[in-house]
mmCIF file as Biopython writes it, N, C-alpha, C and O atoms, coordinates in Angstrom:
data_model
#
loop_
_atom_site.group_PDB
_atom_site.id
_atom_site.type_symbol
_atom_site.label_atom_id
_atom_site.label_alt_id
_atom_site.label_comp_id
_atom_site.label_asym_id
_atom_site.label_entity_id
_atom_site.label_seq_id
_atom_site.pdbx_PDB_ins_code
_atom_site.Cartn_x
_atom_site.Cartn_y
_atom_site.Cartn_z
_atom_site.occupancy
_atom_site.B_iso_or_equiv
_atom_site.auth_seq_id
_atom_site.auth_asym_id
_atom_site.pdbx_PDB_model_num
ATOM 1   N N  . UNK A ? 1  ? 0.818  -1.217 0.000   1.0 0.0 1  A 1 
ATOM 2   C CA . UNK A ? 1  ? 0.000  0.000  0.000   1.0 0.0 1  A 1 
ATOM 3   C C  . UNK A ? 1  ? 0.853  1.269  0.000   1.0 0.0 1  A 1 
ATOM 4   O O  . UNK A ? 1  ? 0.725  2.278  -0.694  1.0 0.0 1  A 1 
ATOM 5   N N  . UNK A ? 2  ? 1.691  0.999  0.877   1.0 0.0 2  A 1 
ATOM 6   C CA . UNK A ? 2  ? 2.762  2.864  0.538   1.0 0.0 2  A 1 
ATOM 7   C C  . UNK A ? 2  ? 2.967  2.872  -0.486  1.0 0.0 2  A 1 
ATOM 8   O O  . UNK A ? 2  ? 2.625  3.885  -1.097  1.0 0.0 2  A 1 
ATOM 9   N N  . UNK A ? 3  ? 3.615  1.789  -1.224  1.0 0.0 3  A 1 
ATOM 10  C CA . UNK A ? 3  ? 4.238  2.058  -2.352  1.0 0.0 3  A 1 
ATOM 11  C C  . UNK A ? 3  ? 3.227  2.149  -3.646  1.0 0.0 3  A 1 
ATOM 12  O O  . UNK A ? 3  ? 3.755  2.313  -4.746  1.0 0.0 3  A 1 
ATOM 13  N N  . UNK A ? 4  ? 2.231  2.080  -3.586  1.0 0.0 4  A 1 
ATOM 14  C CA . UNK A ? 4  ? 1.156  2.694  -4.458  1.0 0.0 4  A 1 
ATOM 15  C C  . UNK A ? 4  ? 0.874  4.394  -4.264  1.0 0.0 4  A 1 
ATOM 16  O O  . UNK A ? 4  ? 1.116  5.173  -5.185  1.0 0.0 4  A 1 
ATOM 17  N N  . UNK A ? 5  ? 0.295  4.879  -2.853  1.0 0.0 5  A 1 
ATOM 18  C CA . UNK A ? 5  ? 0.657  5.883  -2.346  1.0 0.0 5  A 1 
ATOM 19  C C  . UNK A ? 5  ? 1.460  6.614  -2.782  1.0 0.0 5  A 1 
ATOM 20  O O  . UNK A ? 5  ? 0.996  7.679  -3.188  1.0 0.0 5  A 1 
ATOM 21  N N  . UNK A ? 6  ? 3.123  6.405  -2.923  1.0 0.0 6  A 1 
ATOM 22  C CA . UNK A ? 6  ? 3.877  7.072  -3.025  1.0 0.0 6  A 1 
ATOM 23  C C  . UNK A ? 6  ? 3.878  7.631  -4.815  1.0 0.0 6  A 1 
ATOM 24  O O  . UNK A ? 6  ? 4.088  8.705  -5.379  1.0 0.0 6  A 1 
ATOM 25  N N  . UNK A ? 7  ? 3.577  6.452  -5.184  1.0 0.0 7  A 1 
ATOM 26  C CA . UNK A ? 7  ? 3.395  6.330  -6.823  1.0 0.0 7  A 1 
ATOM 27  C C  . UNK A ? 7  ? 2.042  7.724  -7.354  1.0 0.0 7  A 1 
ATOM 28  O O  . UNK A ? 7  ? 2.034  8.624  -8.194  1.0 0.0 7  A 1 
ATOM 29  N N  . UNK A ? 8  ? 1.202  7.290  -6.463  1.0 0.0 8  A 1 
ATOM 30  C CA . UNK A ? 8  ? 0.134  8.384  -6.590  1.0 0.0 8  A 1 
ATOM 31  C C  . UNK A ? 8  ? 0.399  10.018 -6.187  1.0 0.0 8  A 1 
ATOM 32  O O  . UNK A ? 8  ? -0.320 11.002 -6.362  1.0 0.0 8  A 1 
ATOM 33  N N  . UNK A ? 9  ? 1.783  9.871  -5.553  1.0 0.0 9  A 1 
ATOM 34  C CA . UNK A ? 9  ? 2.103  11.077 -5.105  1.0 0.0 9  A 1 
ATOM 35  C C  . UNK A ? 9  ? 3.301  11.508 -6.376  1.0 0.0 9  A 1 
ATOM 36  O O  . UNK A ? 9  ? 3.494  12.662 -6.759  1.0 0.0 9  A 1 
ATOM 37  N N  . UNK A ? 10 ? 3.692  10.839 -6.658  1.0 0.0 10 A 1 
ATOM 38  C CA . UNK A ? 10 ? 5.009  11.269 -7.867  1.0 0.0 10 A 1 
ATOM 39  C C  . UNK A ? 10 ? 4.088  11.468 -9.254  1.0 0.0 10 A 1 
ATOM 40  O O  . UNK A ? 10 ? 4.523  12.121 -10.202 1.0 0.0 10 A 1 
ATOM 41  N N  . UNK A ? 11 ? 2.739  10.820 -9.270  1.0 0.0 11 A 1 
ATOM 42  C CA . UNK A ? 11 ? 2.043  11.100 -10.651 1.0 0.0 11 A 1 
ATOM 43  C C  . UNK A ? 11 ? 1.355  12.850 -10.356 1.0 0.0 11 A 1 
ATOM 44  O O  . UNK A ? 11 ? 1.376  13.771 -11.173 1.0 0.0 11 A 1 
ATOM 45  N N  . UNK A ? 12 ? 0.832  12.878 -9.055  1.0 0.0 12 A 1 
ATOM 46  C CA . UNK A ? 12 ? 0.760  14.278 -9.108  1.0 0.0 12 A 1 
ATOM 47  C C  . UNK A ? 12 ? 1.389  15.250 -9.505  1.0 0.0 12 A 1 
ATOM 48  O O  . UNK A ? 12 ? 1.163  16.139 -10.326 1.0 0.0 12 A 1 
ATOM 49  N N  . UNK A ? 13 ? 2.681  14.858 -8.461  1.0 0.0 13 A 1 
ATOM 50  C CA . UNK A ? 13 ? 3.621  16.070 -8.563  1.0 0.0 13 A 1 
ATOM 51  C C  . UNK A ? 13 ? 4.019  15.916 -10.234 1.0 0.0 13 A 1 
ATOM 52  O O  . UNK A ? 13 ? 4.316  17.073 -10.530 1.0 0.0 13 A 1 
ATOM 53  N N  . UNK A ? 14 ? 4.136  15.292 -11.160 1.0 0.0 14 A 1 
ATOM 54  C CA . UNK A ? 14 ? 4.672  15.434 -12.352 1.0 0.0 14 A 1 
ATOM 55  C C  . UNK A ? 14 ? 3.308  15.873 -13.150 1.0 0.0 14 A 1 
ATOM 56  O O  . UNK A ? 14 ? 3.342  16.162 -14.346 1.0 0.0 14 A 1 
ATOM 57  N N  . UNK A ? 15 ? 2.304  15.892 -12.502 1.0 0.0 15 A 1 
ATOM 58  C CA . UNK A ? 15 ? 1.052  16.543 -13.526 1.0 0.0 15 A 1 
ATOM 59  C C  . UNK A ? 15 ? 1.394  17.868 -13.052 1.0 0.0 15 A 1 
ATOM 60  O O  . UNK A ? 15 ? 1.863  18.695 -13.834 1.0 0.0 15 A 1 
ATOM 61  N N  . UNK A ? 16 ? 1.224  18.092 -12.013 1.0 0.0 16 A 1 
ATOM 62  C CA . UNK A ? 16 ? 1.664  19.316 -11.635 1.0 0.0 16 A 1 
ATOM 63  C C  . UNK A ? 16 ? 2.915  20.286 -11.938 1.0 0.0 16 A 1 
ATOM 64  O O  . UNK A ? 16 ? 2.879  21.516 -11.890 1.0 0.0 16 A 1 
ATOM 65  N N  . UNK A ? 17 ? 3.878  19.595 -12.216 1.0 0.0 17 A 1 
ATOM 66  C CA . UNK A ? 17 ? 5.146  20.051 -12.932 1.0 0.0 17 A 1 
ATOM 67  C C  . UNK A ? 17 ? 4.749  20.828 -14.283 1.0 0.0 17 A 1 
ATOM 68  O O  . UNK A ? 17 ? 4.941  21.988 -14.647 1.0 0.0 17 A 1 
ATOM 69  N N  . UNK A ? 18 ? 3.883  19.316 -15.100 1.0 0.0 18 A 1 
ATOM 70  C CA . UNK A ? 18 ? 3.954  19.602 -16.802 1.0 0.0 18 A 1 
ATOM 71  C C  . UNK A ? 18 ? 2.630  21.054 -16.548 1.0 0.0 18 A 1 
ATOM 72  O O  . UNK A ? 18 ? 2.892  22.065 -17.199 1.0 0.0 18 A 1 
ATOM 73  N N  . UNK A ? 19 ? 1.521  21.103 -15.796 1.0 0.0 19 A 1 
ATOM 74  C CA . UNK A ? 19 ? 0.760  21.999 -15.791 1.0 0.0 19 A 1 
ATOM 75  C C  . UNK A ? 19 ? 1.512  23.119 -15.887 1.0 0.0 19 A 1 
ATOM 76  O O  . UNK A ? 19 ? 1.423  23.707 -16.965 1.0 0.0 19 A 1 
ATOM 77  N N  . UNK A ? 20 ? 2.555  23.792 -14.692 1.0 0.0 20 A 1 
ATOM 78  C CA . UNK A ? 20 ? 3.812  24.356 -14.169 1.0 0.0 20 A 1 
ATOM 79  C C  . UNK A ? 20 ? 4.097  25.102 -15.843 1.0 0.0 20 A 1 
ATOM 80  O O  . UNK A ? 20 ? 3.915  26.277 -16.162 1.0 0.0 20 A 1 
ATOM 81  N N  . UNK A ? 21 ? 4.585  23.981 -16.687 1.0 0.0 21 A 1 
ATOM 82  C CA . UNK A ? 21 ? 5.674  24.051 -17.224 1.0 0.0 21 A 1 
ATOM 83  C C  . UNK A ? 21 ? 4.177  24.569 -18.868 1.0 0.0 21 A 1 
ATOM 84  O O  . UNK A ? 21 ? 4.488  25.422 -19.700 1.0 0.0 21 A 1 
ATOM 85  N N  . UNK A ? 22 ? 3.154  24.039 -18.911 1.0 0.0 22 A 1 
ATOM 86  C CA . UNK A ? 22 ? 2.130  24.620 -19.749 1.0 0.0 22 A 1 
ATOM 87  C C  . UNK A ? 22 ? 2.070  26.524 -19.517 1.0 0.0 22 A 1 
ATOM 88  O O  . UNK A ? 22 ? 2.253  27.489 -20.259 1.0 0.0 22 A 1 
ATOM 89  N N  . UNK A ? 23 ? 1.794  26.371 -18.406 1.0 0.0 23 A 1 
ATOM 90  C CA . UNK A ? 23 ? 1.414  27.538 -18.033 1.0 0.0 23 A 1 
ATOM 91  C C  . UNK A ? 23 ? 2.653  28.605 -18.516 1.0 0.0 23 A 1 
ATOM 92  O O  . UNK A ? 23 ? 2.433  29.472 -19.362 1.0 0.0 23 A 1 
ATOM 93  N N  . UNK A ? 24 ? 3.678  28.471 -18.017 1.0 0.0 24 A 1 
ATOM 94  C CA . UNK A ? 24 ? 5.323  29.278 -18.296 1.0 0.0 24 A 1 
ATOM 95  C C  . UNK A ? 24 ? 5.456  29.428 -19.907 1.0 0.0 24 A 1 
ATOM 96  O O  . UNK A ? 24 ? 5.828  30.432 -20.514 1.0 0.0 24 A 1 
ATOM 97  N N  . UNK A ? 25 ? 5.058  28.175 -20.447 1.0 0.0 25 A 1 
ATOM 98  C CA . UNK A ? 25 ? 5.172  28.524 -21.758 1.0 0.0 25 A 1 
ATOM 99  C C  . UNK A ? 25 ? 4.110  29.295 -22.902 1.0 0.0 25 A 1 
ATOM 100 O O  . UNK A ? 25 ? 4.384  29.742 -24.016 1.0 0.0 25 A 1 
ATOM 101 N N  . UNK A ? 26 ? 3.071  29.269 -22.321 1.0 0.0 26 A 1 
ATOM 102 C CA . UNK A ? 26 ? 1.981  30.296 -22.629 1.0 0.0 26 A 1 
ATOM 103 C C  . UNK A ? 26 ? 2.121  31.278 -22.443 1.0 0.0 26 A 1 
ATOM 104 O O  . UNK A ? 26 ? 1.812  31.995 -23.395 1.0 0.0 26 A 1 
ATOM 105 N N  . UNK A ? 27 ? 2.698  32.077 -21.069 1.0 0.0 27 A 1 
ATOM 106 C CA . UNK A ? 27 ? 3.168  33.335 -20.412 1.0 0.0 27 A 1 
ATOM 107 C C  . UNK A ? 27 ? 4.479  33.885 -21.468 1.0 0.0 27 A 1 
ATOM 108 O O  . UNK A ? 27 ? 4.821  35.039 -21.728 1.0 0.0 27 A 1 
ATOM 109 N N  . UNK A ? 28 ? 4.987  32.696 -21.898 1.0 0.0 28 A 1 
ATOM 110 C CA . UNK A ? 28 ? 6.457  33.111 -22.971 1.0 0.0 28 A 1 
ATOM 111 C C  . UNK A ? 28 ? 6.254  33.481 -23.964 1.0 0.0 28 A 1 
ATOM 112 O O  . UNK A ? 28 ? 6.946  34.281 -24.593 1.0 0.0 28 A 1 
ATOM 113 N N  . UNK A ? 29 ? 5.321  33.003 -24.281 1.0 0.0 29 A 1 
ATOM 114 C CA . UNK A ? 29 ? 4.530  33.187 -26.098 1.0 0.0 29 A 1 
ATOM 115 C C  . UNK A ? 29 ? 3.931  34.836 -25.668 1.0 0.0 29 A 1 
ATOM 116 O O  . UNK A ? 29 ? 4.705  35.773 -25.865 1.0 0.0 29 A 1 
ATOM 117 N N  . UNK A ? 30 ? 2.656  35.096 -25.131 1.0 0.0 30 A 1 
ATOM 118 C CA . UNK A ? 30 ? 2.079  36.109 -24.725 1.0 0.0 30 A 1 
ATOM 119 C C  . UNK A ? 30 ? 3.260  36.831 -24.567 1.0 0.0 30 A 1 
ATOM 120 O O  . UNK A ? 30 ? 3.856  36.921 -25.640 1.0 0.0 30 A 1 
ATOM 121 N N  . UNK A ? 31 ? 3.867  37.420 -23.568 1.0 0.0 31 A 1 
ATOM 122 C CA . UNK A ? 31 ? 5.451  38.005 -23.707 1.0 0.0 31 A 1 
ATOM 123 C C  . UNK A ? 31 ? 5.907  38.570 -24.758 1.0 0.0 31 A 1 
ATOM 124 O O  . UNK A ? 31 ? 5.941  39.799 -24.829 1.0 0.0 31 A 1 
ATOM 125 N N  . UNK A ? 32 ? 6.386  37.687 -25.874 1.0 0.0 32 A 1 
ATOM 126 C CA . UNK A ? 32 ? 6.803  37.561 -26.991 1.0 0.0 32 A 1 
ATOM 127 C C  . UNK A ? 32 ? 5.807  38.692 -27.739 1.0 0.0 32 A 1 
ATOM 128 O O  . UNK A ? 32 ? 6.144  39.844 -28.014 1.0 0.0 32 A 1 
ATOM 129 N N  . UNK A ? 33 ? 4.693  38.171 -27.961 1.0 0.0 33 A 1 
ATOM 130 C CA . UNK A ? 33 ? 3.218  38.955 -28.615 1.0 0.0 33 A 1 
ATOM 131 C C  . UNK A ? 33 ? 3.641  39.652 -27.932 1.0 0.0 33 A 1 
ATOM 132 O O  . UNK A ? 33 ? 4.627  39.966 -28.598 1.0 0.0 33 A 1 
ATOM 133 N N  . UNK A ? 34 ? 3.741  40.405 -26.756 1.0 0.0 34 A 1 
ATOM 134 C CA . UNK A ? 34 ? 3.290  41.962 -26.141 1.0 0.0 34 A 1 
ATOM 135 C C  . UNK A ? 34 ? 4.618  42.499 -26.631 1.0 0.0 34 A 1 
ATOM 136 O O  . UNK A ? 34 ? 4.568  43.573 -27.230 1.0 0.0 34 A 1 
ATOM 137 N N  . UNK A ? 35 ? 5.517  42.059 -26.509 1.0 0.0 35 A 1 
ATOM 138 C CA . UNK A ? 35 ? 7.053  43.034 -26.749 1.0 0.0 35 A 1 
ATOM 139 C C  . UNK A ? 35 ? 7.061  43.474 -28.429 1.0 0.0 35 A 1 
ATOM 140 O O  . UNK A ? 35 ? 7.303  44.591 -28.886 1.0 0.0 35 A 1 
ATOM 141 N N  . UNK A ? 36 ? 6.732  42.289 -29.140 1.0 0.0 36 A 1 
ATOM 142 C CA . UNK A ? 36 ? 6.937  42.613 -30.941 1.0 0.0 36 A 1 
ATOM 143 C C  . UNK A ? 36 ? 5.501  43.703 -30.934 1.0 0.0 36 A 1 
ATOM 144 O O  . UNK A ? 36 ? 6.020  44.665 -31.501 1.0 0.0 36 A 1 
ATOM 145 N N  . UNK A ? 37 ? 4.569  43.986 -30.751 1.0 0.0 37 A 1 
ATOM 146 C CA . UNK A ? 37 ? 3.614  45.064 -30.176 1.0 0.0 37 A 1 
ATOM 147 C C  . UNK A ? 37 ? 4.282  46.077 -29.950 1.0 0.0 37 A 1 
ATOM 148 O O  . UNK A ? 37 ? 4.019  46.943 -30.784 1.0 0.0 37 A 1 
ATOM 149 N N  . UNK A ? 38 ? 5.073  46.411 -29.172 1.0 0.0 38 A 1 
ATOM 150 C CA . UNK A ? 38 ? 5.167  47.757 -28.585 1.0 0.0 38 A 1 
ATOM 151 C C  . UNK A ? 38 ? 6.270  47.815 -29.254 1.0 0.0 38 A 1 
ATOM 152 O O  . UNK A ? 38 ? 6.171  48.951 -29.718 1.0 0.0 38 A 1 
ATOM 153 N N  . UNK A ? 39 ? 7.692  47.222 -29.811 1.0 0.0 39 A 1 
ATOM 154 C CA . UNK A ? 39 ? 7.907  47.188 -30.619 1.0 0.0 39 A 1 
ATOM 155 C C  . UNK A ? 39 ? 7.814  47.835 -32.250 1.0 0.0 39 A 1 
ATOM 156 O O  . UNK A ? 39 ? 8.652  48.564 -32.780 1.0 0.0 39 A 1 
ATOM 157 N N  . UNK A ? 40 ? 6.721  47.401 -32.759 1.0 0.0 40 A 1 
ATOM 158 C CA . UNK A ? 40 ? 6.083  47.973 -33.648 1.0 0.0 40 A 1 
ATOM 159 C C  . UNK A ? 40 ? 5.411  49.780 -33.490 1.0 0.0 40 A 1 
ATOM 160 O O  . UNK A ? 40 ? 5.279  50.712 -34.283 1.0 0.0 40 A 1 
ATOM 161 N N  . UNK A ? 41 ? 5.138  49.585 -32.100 1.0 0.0 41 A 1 
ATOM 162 C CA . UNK A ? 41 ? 4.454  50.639 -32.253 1.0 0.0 41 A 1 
ATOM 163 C C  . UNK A ? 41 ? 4.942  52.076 -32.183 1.0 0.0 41 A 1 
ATOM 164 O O  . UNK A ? 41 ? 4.494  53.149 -32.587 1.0 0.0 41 A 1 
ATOM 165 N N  . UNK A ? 42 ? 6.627  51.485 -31.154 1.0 0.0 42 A 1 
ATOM 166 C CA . UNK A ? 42 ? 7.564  52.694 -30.686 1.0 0.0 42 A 1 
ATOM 167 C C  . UNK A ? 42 ? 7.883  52.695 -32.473 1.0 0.0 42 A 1 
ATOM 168 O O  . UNK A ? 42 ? 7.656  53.789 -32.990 1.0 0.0 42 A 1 
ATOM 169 N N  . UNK A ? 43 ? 8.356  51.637 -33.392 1.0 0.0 43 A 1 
ATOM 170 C CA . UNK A ? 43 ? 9.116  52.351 -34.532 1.0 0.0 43 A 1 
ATOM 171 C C  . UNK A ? 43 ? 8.305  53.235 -35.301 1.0 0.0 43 A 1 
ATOM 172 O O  . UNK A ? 43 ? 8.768  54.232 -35.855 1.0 0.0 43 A 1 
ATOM 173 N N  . UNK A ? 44 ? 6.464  52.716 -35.377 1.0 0.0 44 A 1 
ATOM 174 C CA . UNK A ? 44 ? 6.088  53.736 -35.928 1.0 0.0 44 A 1 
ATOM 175 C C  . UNK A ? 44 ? 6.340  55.390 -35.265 1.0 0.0 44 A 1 
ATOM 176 O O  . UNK A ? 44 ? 6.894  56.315 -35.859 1.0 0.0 44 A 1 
ATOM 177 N N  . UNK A ? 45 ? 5.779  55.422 -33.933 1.0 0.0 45 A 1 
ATOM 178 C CA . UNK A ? 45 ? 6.369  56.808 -33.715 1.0 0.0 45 A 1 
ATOM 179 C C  . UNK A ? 45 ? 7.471  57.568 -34.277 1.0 0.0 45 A 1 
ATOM 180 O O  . UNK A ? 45 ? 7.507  58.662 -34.840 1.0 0.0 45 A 1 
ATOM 181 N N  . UNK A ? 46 ? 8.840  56.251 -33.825 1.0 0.0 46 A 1 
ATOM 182 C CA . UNK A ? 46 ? 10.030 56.978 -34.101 1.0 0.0 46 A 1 
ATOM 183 C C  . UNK A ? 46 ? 10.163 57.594 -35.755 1.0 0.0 46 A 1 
ATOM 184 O O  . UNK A ? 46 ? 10.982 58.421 -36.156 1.0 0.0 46 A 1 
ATOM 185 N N  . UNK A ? 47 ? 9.293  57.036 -36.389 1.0 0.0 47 A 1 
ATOM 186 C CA . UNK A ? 47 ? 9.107  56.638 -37.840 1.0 0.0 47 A 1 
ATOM 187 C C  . UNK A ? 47 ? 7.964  58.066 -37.717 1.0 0.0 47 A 1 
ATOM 188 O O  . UNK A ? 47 ? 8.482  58.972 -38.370 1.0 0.0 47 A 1 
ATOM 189 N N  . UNK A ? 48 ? 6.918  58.433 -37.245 1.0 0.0 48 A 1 
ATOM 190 C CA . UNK A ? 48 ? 6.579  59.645 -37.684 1.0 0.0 48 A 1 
ATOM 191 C C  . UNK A ? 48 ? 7.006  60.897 -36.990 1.0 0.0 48 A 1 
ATOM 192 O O  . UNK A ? 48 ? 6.612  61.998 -37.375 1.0 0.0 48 A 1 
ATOM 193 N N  . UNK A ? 49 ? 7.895  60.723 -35.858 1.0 0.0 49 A 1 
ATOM 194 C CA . UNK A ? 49 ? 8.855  61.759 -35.306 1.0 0.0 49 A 1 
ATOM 195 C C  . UNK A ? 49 ? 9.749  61.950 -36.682 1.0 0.0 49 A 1 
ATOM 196 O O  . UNK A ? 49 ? 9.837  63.094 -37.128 1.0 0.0 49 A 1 
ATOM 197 N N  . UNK A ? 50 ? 10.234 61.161 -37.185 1.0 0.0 50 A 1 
ATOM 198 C CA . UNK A ? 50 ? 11.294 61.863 -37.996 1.0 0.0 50 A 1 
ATOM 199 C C  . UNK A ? 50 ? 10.950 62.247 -39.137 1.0 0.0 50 A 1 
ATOM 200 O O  . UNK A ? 50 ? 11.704 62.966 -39.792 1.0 0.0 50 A 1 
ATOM 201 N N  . UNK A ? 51 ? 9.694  61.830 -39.629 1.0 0.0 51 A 1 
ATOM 202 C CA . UNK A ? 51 ? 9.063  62.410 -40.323 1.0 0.0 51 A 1 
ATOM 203 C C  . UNK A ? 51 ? 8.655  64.185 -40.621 1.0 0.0 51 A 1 
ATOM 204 O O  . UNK A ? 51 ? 8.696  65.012 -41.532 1.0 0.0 51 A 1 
ATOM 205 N N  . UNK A ? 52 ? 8.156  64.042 -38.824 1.0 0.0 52 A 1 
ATOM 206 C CA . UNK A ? 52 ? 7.933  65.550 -39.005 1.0 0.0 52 A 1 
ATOM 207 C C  . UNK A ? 52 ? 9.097  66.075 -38.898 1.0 0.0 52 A 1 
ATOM 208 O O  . UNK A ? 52 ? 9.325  67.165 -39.423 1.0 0.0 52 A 1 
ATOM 209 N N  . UNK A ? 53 ? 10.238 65.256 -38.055 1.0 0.0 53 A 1 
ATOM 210 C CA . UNK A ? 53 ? 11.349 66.861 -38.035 1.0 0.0 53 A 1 
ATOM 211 C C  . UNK A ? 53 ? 11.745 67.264 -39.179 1.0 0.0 53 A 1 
ATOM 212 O O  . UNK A ? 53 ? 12.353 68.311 -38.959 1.0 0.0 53 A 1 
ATOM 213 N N  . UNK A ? 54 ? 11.762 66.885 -41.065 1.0 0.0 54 A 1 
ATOM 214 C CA . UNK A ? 54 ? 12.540 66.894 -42.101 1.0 0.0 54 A 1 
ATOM 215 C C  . UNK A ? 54 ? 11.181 67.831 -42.463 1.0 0.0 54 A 1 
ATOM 216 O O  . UNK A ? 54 ? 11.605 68.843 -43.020 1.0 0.0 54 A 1 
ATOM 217 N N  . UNK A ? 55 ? 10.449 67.854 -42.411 1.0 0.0 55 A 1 
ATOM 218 C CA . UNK A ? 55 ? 9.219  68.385 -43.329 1.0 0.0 55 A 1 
ATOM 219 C C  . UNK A ? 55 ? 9.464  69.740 -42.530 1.0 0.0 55 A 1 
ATOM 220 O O  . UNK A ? 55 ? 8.766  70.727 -42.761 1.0 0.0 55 A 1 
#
């Protein structure tokens, strides 16, 4: 019987790991999306700042 127990306790903790490890990599992606975003959005500025200073 422990040693079923214990088995039931190492299948958790490794669902719980890969959940862990789902979650981190969703947060990495999203990340990714928010930075190429703002990204984009500072070059347009910088892109119509220099626009106006030549005109």
């Amino acid at each position: 019987m422990p040693k079923q127990n214990m088995q039931n306790g190492l299948n958790k903790a490794n669902q719980a790991a890969q959940a862990q490890n789902t979650a981190t990599e969703f947060a990495s992606e999203t990340n990714v999306a928010e930075v190429r975003r703002q990204n984009q959005q500072s070059a347009q500025k910088s892109g119509q700042q220099a626009g106006q200073a030549t005109e």
